[in-house]
């Protein structure tokens, strides 16, 4: 069964600190892995997208890593800001005709002053 | 803003009623996917439309149906609403020439079934 699992479920950090979110997946056949940021009640916004041949990709203070052998990914946030408070969702694309995206349940991040 | 717009933003319906949600895709995009997101959960794939044809479906009953129009906008219809249908419904548009293409999400429609 295609699944994407994320940890931790929730996280509280102080403004200015770094954090790392984890994602494990059992999706086959694998096409690509994406990280999205979702503010409460809003649609997800893409942060990074990586194919199996890419190990790392950065977008400003966000850096995603991918280990296709162990089927693990991480999202590292540097120098957190209050506006980083949101849910971060790991998404894996299935390599079939429907371009289906399998979403994790997300990590809810709260950045406190 | 992603260029993907959904309407309405909020909706309250009674159990047993029918509802239609609408999505305008980003200019140039020919593929629209619909997702259901229950509170505190990740979105679940409902179905996808590519050039007006259904191109994949998730584990949702037939009372969830859809349409895509020649301008690539799309509708999601849900018949015989149940309380568990209460969720945020998201549509995403993409240009389906590559599986690595970016998917852009609308802001969602919050459906409450009472």
PDB file of C-alpha atoms in Angstrom:
ATOM      1  CA  UNK A   1       0.000   0.000   0.000  1.00  0.00           C
ATOM      2  CA  UNK A   2       1.296   3.459  -0.912  1.00  0.00           C
ATOM      3  CA  UNK A   3       1.917   5.403   2.289  1.00  0.00           C
ATOM      4  CA  UNK A   4       3.721   8.530   3.420  1.00  0.00           C
ATOM      5  CA  UNK A   5       4.480   8.919   7.117  1.00  0.00           C
ATOM      6  CA  UNK A   6       5.775  12.057   8.784  1.00  0.00           C
ATOM      7  CA  UNK A   7       7.302  12.835  12.135  1.00  0.00           C
ATOM      8  CA  UNK A   8       6.918  14.508  14.463  1.00  0.00           C
ATOM      9  CA  UNK A   9       3.180  15.199  14.311  1.00  0.00           C
ATOM     10  CA  UNK A  10       3.730  18.586  15.879  1.00  0.00           C
ATOM     11  CA  UNK A  11       6.674  20.724  16.910  1.00  0.00           C
ATOM     12  CA  UNK A  12       7.157  23.944  18.863  1.00  0.00           C
ATOM     13  CA  UNK A  13      10.373  25.938  18.458  1.00  0.00           C
ATOM     14  CA  UNK A  14      11.581  29.409  19.360  1.00  0.00           C
ATOM     15  CA  UNK A  15      12.006  32.047  16.694  1.00  0.00           C
ATOM     16  CA  UNK A  16      15.481  31.955  15.187  1.00  0.00           C
ATOM     17  CA  UNK A  17      16.057  28.261  15.894  1.00  0.00           C
ATOM     18  CA  UNK A  18      16.509  25.519  13.288  1.00  0.00           C
ATOM     19  CA  UNK A  19      14.402  22.390  12.952  1.00  0.00           C
ATOM     20  CA  UNK A  20      14.229  19.221  10.864  1.00  0.00           C
ATOM     21  CA  UNK A  21      11.084  17.395   9.807  1.00  0.00           C
ATOM     22  CA  UNK A  22      11.125  13.751   8.696  1.00  0.00           C
ATOM     23  CA  UNK A  23       9.284  11.797   6.020  1.00  0.00           C
ATOM     24  CA  UNK A  24       9.297   8.060   5.241  1.00  0.00           C
ATOM     25  CA  UNK A  25       7.471   6.647   2.264  1.00  0.00           C
ATOM     26  CA  UNK A  26       6.487   3.303   0.803  1.00  0.00           C
ATOM     27  CA  UNK A  27       5.281   4.490  -2.581  1.00  0.00           C
ATOM     28  CA  UNK A  28       5.928   2.467  -5.685  1.00  0.00           C
ATOM     29  CA  UNK A  29       6.659   3.166  -8.391  1.00  0.00           C
ATOM     30  CA  UNK A  30       8.214   6.411  -7.199  1.00  0.00           C
ATOM     31  CA  UNK A  31       8.275   9.480  -9.419  1.00  0.00           C
ATOM     32  CA  UNK A  32       9.201  12.423  -7.223  1.00  0.00           C
ATOM     33  CA  UNK A  33       8.944  13.800  -3.684  1.00  0.00           C
ATOM     34  CA  UNK A  34       7.619  17.220  -2.781  1.00  0.00           C
ATOM     35  CA  UNK A  35       7.370  19.300   0.350  1.00  0.00           C
ATOM     36  CA  UNK A  36       4.444  21.677   0.732  1.00  0.00           C
ATOM     37  CA  UNK A  37       3.661  24.360   3.301  1.00  0.00           C
ATOM     38  CA  UNK A  38       0.012  24.720   4.252  1.00  0.00           C
ATOM     39  CA  UNK A  39      -1.379  27.532   6.345  1.00  0.00           C
ATOM     40  CA  UNK A  40      -4.547  26.699   8.273  1.00  0.00           C
ATOM     41  CA  UNK A  41      -7.591  26.584   5.980  1.00  0.00           C
ATOM     42  CA  UNK A  42      -5.546  27.358   2.882  1.00  0.00           C
ATOM     43  CA  UNK A  43      -4.252  25.324  -0.052  1.00  0.00           C
ATOM     44  CA  UNK A  44      -0.751  23.823   0.077  1.00  0.00           C
ATOM     45  CA  UNK A  45       2.098  25.825  -1.464  1.00  0.00           C
ATOM     46  CA  UNK A  46       5.085  24.036  -2.997  1.00  0.00           C
ATOM     47  CA  UNK A  47       8.487  24.401  -1.354  1.00  0.00           C
ATOM     48  CA  UNK A  48      10.626  21.823  -3.184  1.00  0.00           C
ATOM     49  CA  UNK A  49      10.292  18.969  -5.657  1.00  0.00           C
ATOM     50  CA  UNK A  50      12.962  16.269  -6.077  1.00  0.00           C
ATOM     51  CA  UNK A  51      13.302  13.310  -8.422  1.00  0.00           C
ATOM     52  CA  UNK A  52      15.018  10.076  -7.335  1.00  0.00           C
ATOM     53  CA  UNK A  53      18.364  11.284  -8.717  1.00  0.00           C
ATOM     54  CA  UNK A  54      18.426  14.423  -6.545  1.00  0.00           C
ATOM     55  CA  UNK A  55      19.798  14.300  -2.991  1.00  0.00           C
ATOM     56  CA  UNK A  56      19.135  17.837  -1.863  1.00  0.00           C
ATOM     57  CA  UNK A  57      17.290  20.932  -2.934  1.00  0.00           C
ATOM     58  CA  UNK A  58      17.044  24.344  -1.311  1.00  0.00           C
ATOM     59  CA  UNK A  59      14.482  27.102  -1.423  1.00  0.00           C
ATOM     60  CA  UNK A  60      15.662  30.013   0.706  1.00  0.00           C
ATOM     61  CA  UNK A  61      15.741  28.896   4.337  1.00  0.00           C
ATOM     62  CA  UNK A  62      14.196  25.537   3.419  1.00  0.00           C
ATOM     63  CA  UNK A  63      16.463  22.604   2.474  1.00  0.00           C
ATOM     64  CA  UNK A  64      15.050  19.213   1.547  1.00  0.00           C
ATOM     65  CA  UNK A  65      17.041  15.988   1.345  1.00  0.00           C
ATOM     66  CA  UNK A  66      16.123  12.690  -0.272  1.00  0.00           C
ATOM     67  CA  UNK A  67      17.567   9.205   0.190  1.00  0.00           C
ATOM     68  CA  UNK A  68      15.831   7.078  -2.434  1.00  0.00           C
ATOM     69  CA  UNK A  69      17.532   3.914  -1.162  1.00  0.00           C
ATOM     70  CA  UNK A  70      16.099   4.166   2.350  1.00  0.00           C
ATOM     71  CA  UNK A  71      12.972   5.994   1.117  1.00  0.00           C
ATOM     72  CA  UNK A  72      13.470   8.850   3.525  1.00  0.00           C
ATOM     73  CA  UNK A  73      13.345  12.603   3.182  1.00  0.00           C
ATOM     74  CA  UNK A  74      13.850  15.525   5.519  1.00  0.00           C
ATOM     75  CA  UNK A  75      13.017  19.211   5.462  1.00  0.00           C
ATOM     76  CA  UNK A  76      15.381  21.492   7.345  1.00  0.00           C
ATOM     77  CA  UNK A  77      14.255  24.999   8.256  1.00  0.00           C
ATOM     78  CA  UNK A  78      17.003  27.457   9.149  1.00  0.00           C
ATOM     79  CA  UNK A  79      16.617  30.538  11.338  1.00  0.00           C
ATOM     80  CA  UNK A  80      12.885  30.052  11.825  1.00  0.00           C
ATOM     81  CA  UNK A  81      10.478  32.973  11.624  1.00  0.00           C
ATOM     82  CA  UNK A  82       7.003  33.425  13.081  1.00  0.00           C
ATOM     83  CA  UNK A  83       5.592  33.138   9.550  1.00  0.00           C
ATOM     84  CA  UNK A  84       6.979  29.605   9.315  1.00  0.00           C
ATOM     85  CA  UNK A  85       4.159  28.473  11.622  1.00  0.00           C
ATOM     86  CA  UNK A  86       2.142  26.129   9.405  1.00  0.00           C
ATOM     87  CA  UNK A  87       1.724  22.469   8.495  1.00  0.00           C
ATOM     88  CA  UNK A  88       4.479  20.963   6.382  1.00  0.00           C
ATOM     89  CA  UNK A  89       3.357  18.120   4.189  1.00  0.00           C
ATOM     90  CA  UNK A  90       5.525  15.526   2.474  1.00  0.00           C
ATOM     91  CA  UNK A  91       4.032  14.367  -0.822  1.00  0.00           C
ATOM     92  CA  UNK A  92       5.149  11.551  -3.094  1.00  0.00           C
ATOM     93  CA  UNK A  93       4.133  11.308  -6.739  1.00  0.00           C
ATOM     94  CA  UNK A  94       3.246   7.886  -8.130  1.00  0.00           C
ATOM     95  CA  UNK A  95       4.833   6.916 -11.436  1.00  0.00           C
ATOM     96  CA  UNK A  96       1.696   5.887 -13.256  1.00  0.00           C
ATOM     97  CA  UNK A  97      -0.737   7.382 -15.719  1.00  0.00           C
ATOM     98  CA  UNK A  98      -2.726   9.439 -13.235  1.00  0.00           C
ATOM     99  CA  UNK A  99       0.007  11.654 -11.762  1.00  0.00           C
ATOM    100  CA  UNK A 100      -1.522  10.891  -8.362  1.00  0.00           C
ATOM    101  CA  UNK A 101      -0.015  12.571  -5.304  1.00  0.00           C
ATOM    102  CA  UNK A 102       0.155  10.656  -2.000  1.00  0.00           C
ATOM    103  CA  UNK A 103       0.135  13.060   0.945  1.00  0.00           C
ATOM    104  CA  UNK A 104       1.464  12.561   4.445  1.00  0.00           C
ATOM    105  CA  UNK A 105      -0.570  13.856   7.378  1.00  0.00           C
ATOM    106  CA  UNK A 106       1.855  16.712   7.891  1.00  0.00           C
ATOM    107  CA  UNK A 107       3.910  18.136  10.726  1.00  0.00           C
ATOM    108  CA  UNK A 108       2.309  21.089  12.454  1.00  0.00           C
ATOM    109  CA  UNK A 109       5.044  23.616  13.299  1.00  0.00           C
ATOM    110  CA  UNK A 110       4.554  26.457  15.738  1.00  0.00           C
ATOM    111  CA  UNK A 111       7.260  29.104  15.982  1.00  0.00           C
ATOM    112  CA  UNK A 112       7.086  31.170  19.181  1.00  0.00           C
ATOM    113  CA  UNK A 113       8.679  34.561  19.818  1.00  0.00           C
TER     114      UNK A 113
ATOM    115  CA  UNK B   1      -1.245  33.517  -5.428  1.00  0.00           C
ATOM    116  CA  UNK B   2      -1.211  30.357  -7.559  1.00  0.00           C
ATOM    117  CA  UNK B   3      -3.719  31.429 -10.203  1.00  0.00           C
ATOM    118  CA  UNK B   4      -6.034  28.577  -9.206  1.00  0.00           C
ATOM    119  CA  UNK B   5      -9.371  29.789  -7.876  1.00  0.00           C
ATOM    120  CA  UNK B   6     -12.081  27.811  -6.153  1.00  0.00           C
ATOM    121  CA  UNK B   7     -15.656  28.730  -5.357  1.00  0.00           C
ATOM    122  CA  UNK B   8     -17.344  29.015  -3.044  1.00  0.00           C
ATOM    123  CA  UNK B   9     -14.852  29.415  -0.194  1.00  0.00           C
ATOM    124  CA  UNK B  10     -17.288  28.150   2.423  1.00  0.00           C
ATOM    125  CA  UNK B  11     -20.491  26.152   2.179  1.00  0.00           C
ATOM    126  CA  UNK B  12     -22.971  24.629   4.612  1.00  0.00           C
ATOM    127  CA  UNK B  13     -25.255  21.839   3.404  1.00  0.00           C
ATOM    128  CA  UNK B  14     -27.734  19.463   4.985  1.00  0.00           C
ATOM    129  CA  UNK B  15     -27.234  15.698   5.000  1.00  0.00           C
ATOM    130  CA  UNK B  16     -28.738  14.150   1.856  1.00  0.00           C
ATOM    131  CA  UNK B  17     -28.355  17.271  -0.277  1.00  0.00           C
ATOM    132  CA  UNK B  18     -26.168  17.636  -3.346  1.00  0.00           C
ATOM    133  CA  UNK B  19     -23.290  20.092  -3.791  1.00  0.00           C
ATOM    134  CA  UNK B  20     -21.199  21.409  -6.695  1.00  0.00           C
ATOM    135  CA  UNK B  21     -17.757  22.884  -6.146  1.00  0.00           C
ATOM    136  CA  UNK B  22     -15.897  24.792  -8.863  1.00  0.00           C
ATOM    137  CA  UNK B  23     -12.266  25.247  -9.813  1.00  0.00           C
ATOM    138  CA  UNK B  24     -10.603  27.469 -12.388  1.00  0.00           C
ATOM    139  CA  UNK B  25      -7.191  26.136 -13.319  1.00  0.00           C
ATOM    140  CA  UNK B  26      -4.053  28.174 -13.896  1.00  0.00           C
ATOM    141  CA  UNK B  27      -3.725  29.545 -17.413  1.00  0.00           C
ATOM    142  CA  UNK B  28      -2.166  26.968 -19.737  1.00  0.00           C
ATOM    143  CA  UNK B  29      -2.797  24.013 -17.422  1.00  0.00           C
ATOM    144  CA  UNK B  30      -4.795  21.098 -18.859  1.00  0.00           C
ATOM    145  CA  UNK B  31      -5.038  18.848 -15.807  1.00  0.00           C
ATOM    146  CA  UNK B  32      -7.106  19.287 -12.659  1.00  0.00           C
ATOM    147  CA  UNK B  33      -7.024  17.028  -9.600  1.00  0.00           C
ATOM    148  CA  UNK B  34      -9.406  17.102  -6.661  1.00  0.00           C
ATOM    149  CA  UNK B  35      -8.527  16.266  -3.060  1.00  0.00           C
ATOM    150  CA  UNK B  36     -10.484  15.918   0.181  1.00  0.00           C
ATOM    151  CA  UNK B  37      -8.755  17.031   3.366  1.00  0.00           C
ATOM    152  CA  UNK B  38     -10.335  16.150   6.687  1.00  0.00           C
ATOM    153  CA  UNK B  39      -9.375  18.221   9.713  1.00  0.00           C
ATOM    154  CA  UNK B  40      -5.848  17.417  10.868  1.00  0.00           C
ATOM    155  CA  UNK B  41      -5.189  15.031   7.976  1.00  0.00           C
ATOM    156  CA  UNK B  42      -3.345  15.208   4.689  1.00  0.00           C
ATOM    157  CA  UNK B  43      -5.335  15.575   1.467  1.00  0.00           C
ATOM    158  CA  UNK B  44      -6.733  12.396  -0.087  1.00  0.00           C
ATOM    159  CA  UNK B  45      -6.863  12.020  -3.880  1.00  0.00           C
ATOM    160  CA  UNK B  46     -10.430  11.933  -5.257  1.00  0.00           C
ATOM    161  CA  UNK B  47      -9.878  11.987  -9.013  1.00  0.00           C
ATOM    162  CA  UNK B  48      -8.080  13.751 -11.827  1.00  0.00           C
ATOM    163  CA  UNK B  49      -9.264  15.161 -15.157  1.00  0.00           C
ATOM    164  CA  UNK B  50      -7.057  15.557 -18.205  1.00  0.00           C
ATOM    165  CA  UNK B  51      -8.449  17.158 -21.346  1.00  0.00           C
ATOM    166  CA  UNK B  52     -12.061  16.624 -20.189  1.00  0.00           C
ATOM    167  CA  UNK B  53     -11.612  12.907 -19.382  1.00  0.00           C
ATOM    168  CA  UNK B  54     -11.292  11.274 -15.951  1.00  0.00           C
ATOM    169  CA  UNK B  55      -7.692  10.089 -15.718  1.00  0.00           C
ATOM    170  CA  UNK B  56      -7.467   8.286 -12.400  1.00  0.00           C
ATOM    171  CA  UNK B  57      -9.619   7.913  -9.315  1.00  0.00           C
ATOM    172  CA  UNK B  58      -8.974   7.386  -5.636  1.00  0.00           C
ATOM    173  CA  UNK B  59     -10.981   5.359  -3.145  1.00  0.00           C
ATOM    174  CA  UNK B  60     -14.168   7.441  -3.226  1.00  0.00           C
ATOM    175  CA  UNK B  61     -17.734   6.217  -3.942  1.00  0.00           C
ATOM    176  CA  UNK B  62     -19.559   6.993  -7.208  1.00  0.00           C
ATOM    177  CA  UNK B  63     -21.575   9.760  -5.557  1.00  0.00           C
ATOM    178  CA  UNK B  64     -18.387  11.810  -5.976  1.00  0.00           C
ATOM    179  CA  UNK B  65     -18.289  12.801  -9.638  1.00  0.00           C
ATOM    180  CA  UNK B  66     -16.677  15.486 -11.717  1.00  0.00           C
ATOM    181  CA  UNK B  67     -16.459  17.339 -14.975  1.00  0.00           C
ATOM    182  CA  UNK B  68     -13.812  19.227 -16.863  1.00  0.00           C
ATOM    183  CA  UNK B  69     -14.783  21.826 -19.433  1.00  0.00           C
ATOM    184  CA  UNK B  70     -13.068  22.822 -22.710  1.00  0.00           C
ATOM    185  CA  UNK B  71     -11.415  25.758 -20.919  1.00  0.00           C
ATOM    186  CA  UNK B  72     -10.026  23.177 -18.419  1.00  0.00           C
ATOM    187  CA  UNK B  73     -12.021  24.496 -15.483  1.00  0.00           C
ATOM    188  CA  UNK B  74     -13.599  21.753 -13.403  1.00  0.00           C
ATOM    189  CA  UNK B  75     -16.477  20.855 -11.117  1.00  0.00           C
ATOM    190  CA  UNK B  76     -16.712  18.393  -8.257  1.00  0.00           C
ATOM    191  CA  UNK B  77     -20.213  17.099  -7.539  1.00  0.00           C
ATOM    192  CA  UNK B  78     -21.163  15.204  -4.420  1.00  0.00           C
ATOM    193  CA  UNK B  79     -24.597  13.596  -4.146  1.00  0.00           C
ATOM    194  CA  UNK B  80     -26.413  12.362  -1.046  1.00  0.00           C
ATOM    195  CA  UNK B  81     -24.131  14.259   1.312  1.00  0.00           C
ATOM    196  CA  UNK B  82     -23.061  12.541   4.519  1.00  0.00           C
ATOM    197  CA  UNK B  83     -21.746  14.118   7.711  1.00  0.00           C
ATOM    198  CA  UNK B  84     -18.294  12.630   7.013  1.00  0.00           C
ATOM    199  CA  UNK B  85     -18.117  14.610   3.761  1.00  0.00           C
ATOM    200  CA  UNK B  86     -17.379  17.687   5.865  1.00  0.00           C
ATOM    201  CA  UNK B  87     -13.848  18.673   4.839  1.00  0.00           C
ATOM    202  CA  UNK B  88     -11.678  21.120   2.927  1.00  0.00           C
ATOM    203  CA  UNK B  89     -11.878  20.303  -0.782  1.00  0.00           C
ATOM    204  CA  UNK B  90      -8.809  21.282  -2.765  1.00  0.00           C
ATOM    205  CA  UNK B  91      -8.233  21.383  -6.473  1.00  0.00           C
ATOM    206  CA  UNK B  92      -4.807  21.429  -8.074  1.00  0.00           C
ATOM    207  CA  UNK B  93      -3.945  22.281 -11.654  1.00  0.00           C
ATOM    208  CA  UNK B  94      -0.902  21.181 -13.598  1.00  0.00           C
ATOM    209  CA  UNK B  95       0.456  20.791 -17.080  1.00  0.00           C
ATOM    210  CA  UNK B  96       0.507  17.037 -17.466  1.00  0.00           C
ATOM    211  CA  UNK B  97       3.337  16.713 -19.956  1.00  0.00           C
ATOM    212  CA  UNK B  98       5.712  15.529 -17.235  1.00  0.00           C
ATOM    213  CA  UNK B  99       5.266  13.692 -13.963  1.00  0.00           C
ATOM    214  CA  UNK B 100       7.678  16.164 -12.418  1.00  0.00           C
ATOM    215  CA  UNK B 101       5.460  19.073 -13.289  1.00  0.00           C
ATOM    216  CA  UNK B 102       4.436  21.393 -10.501  1.00  0.00           C
ATOM    217  CA  UNK B 103       0.897  21.187  -9.119  1.00  0.00           C
ATOM    218  CA  UNK B 104      -0.648  24.454  -7.978  1.00  0.00           C
ATOM    219  CA  UNK B 105      -3.424  24.372  -5.410  1.00  0.00           C
ATOM    220  CA  UNK B 106      -6.395  26.631  -4.931  1.00  0.00           C
ATOM    221  CA  UNK B 107      -7.345  27.988  -1.523  1.00  0.00           C
ATOM    222  CA  UNK B 108      -9.953  25.294  -1.059  1.00  0.00           C
ATOM    223  CA  UNK B 109     -13.683  25.102  -0.351  1.00  0.00           C
ATOM    224  CA  UNK B 110     -14.636  24.388   3.255  1.00  0.00           C
ATOM    225  CA  UNK B 111     -17.758  22.179   3.174  1.00  0.00           C
ATOM    226  CA  UNK B 112     -19.737  21.597   6.336  1.00  0.00           C
ATOM    227  CA  UNK B 113     -22.519  19.006   6.297  1.00  0.00           C
ATOM    228  CA  UNK B 114     -25.030  19.283   9.134  1.00  0.00           C
TER     229      UNK B 114
END
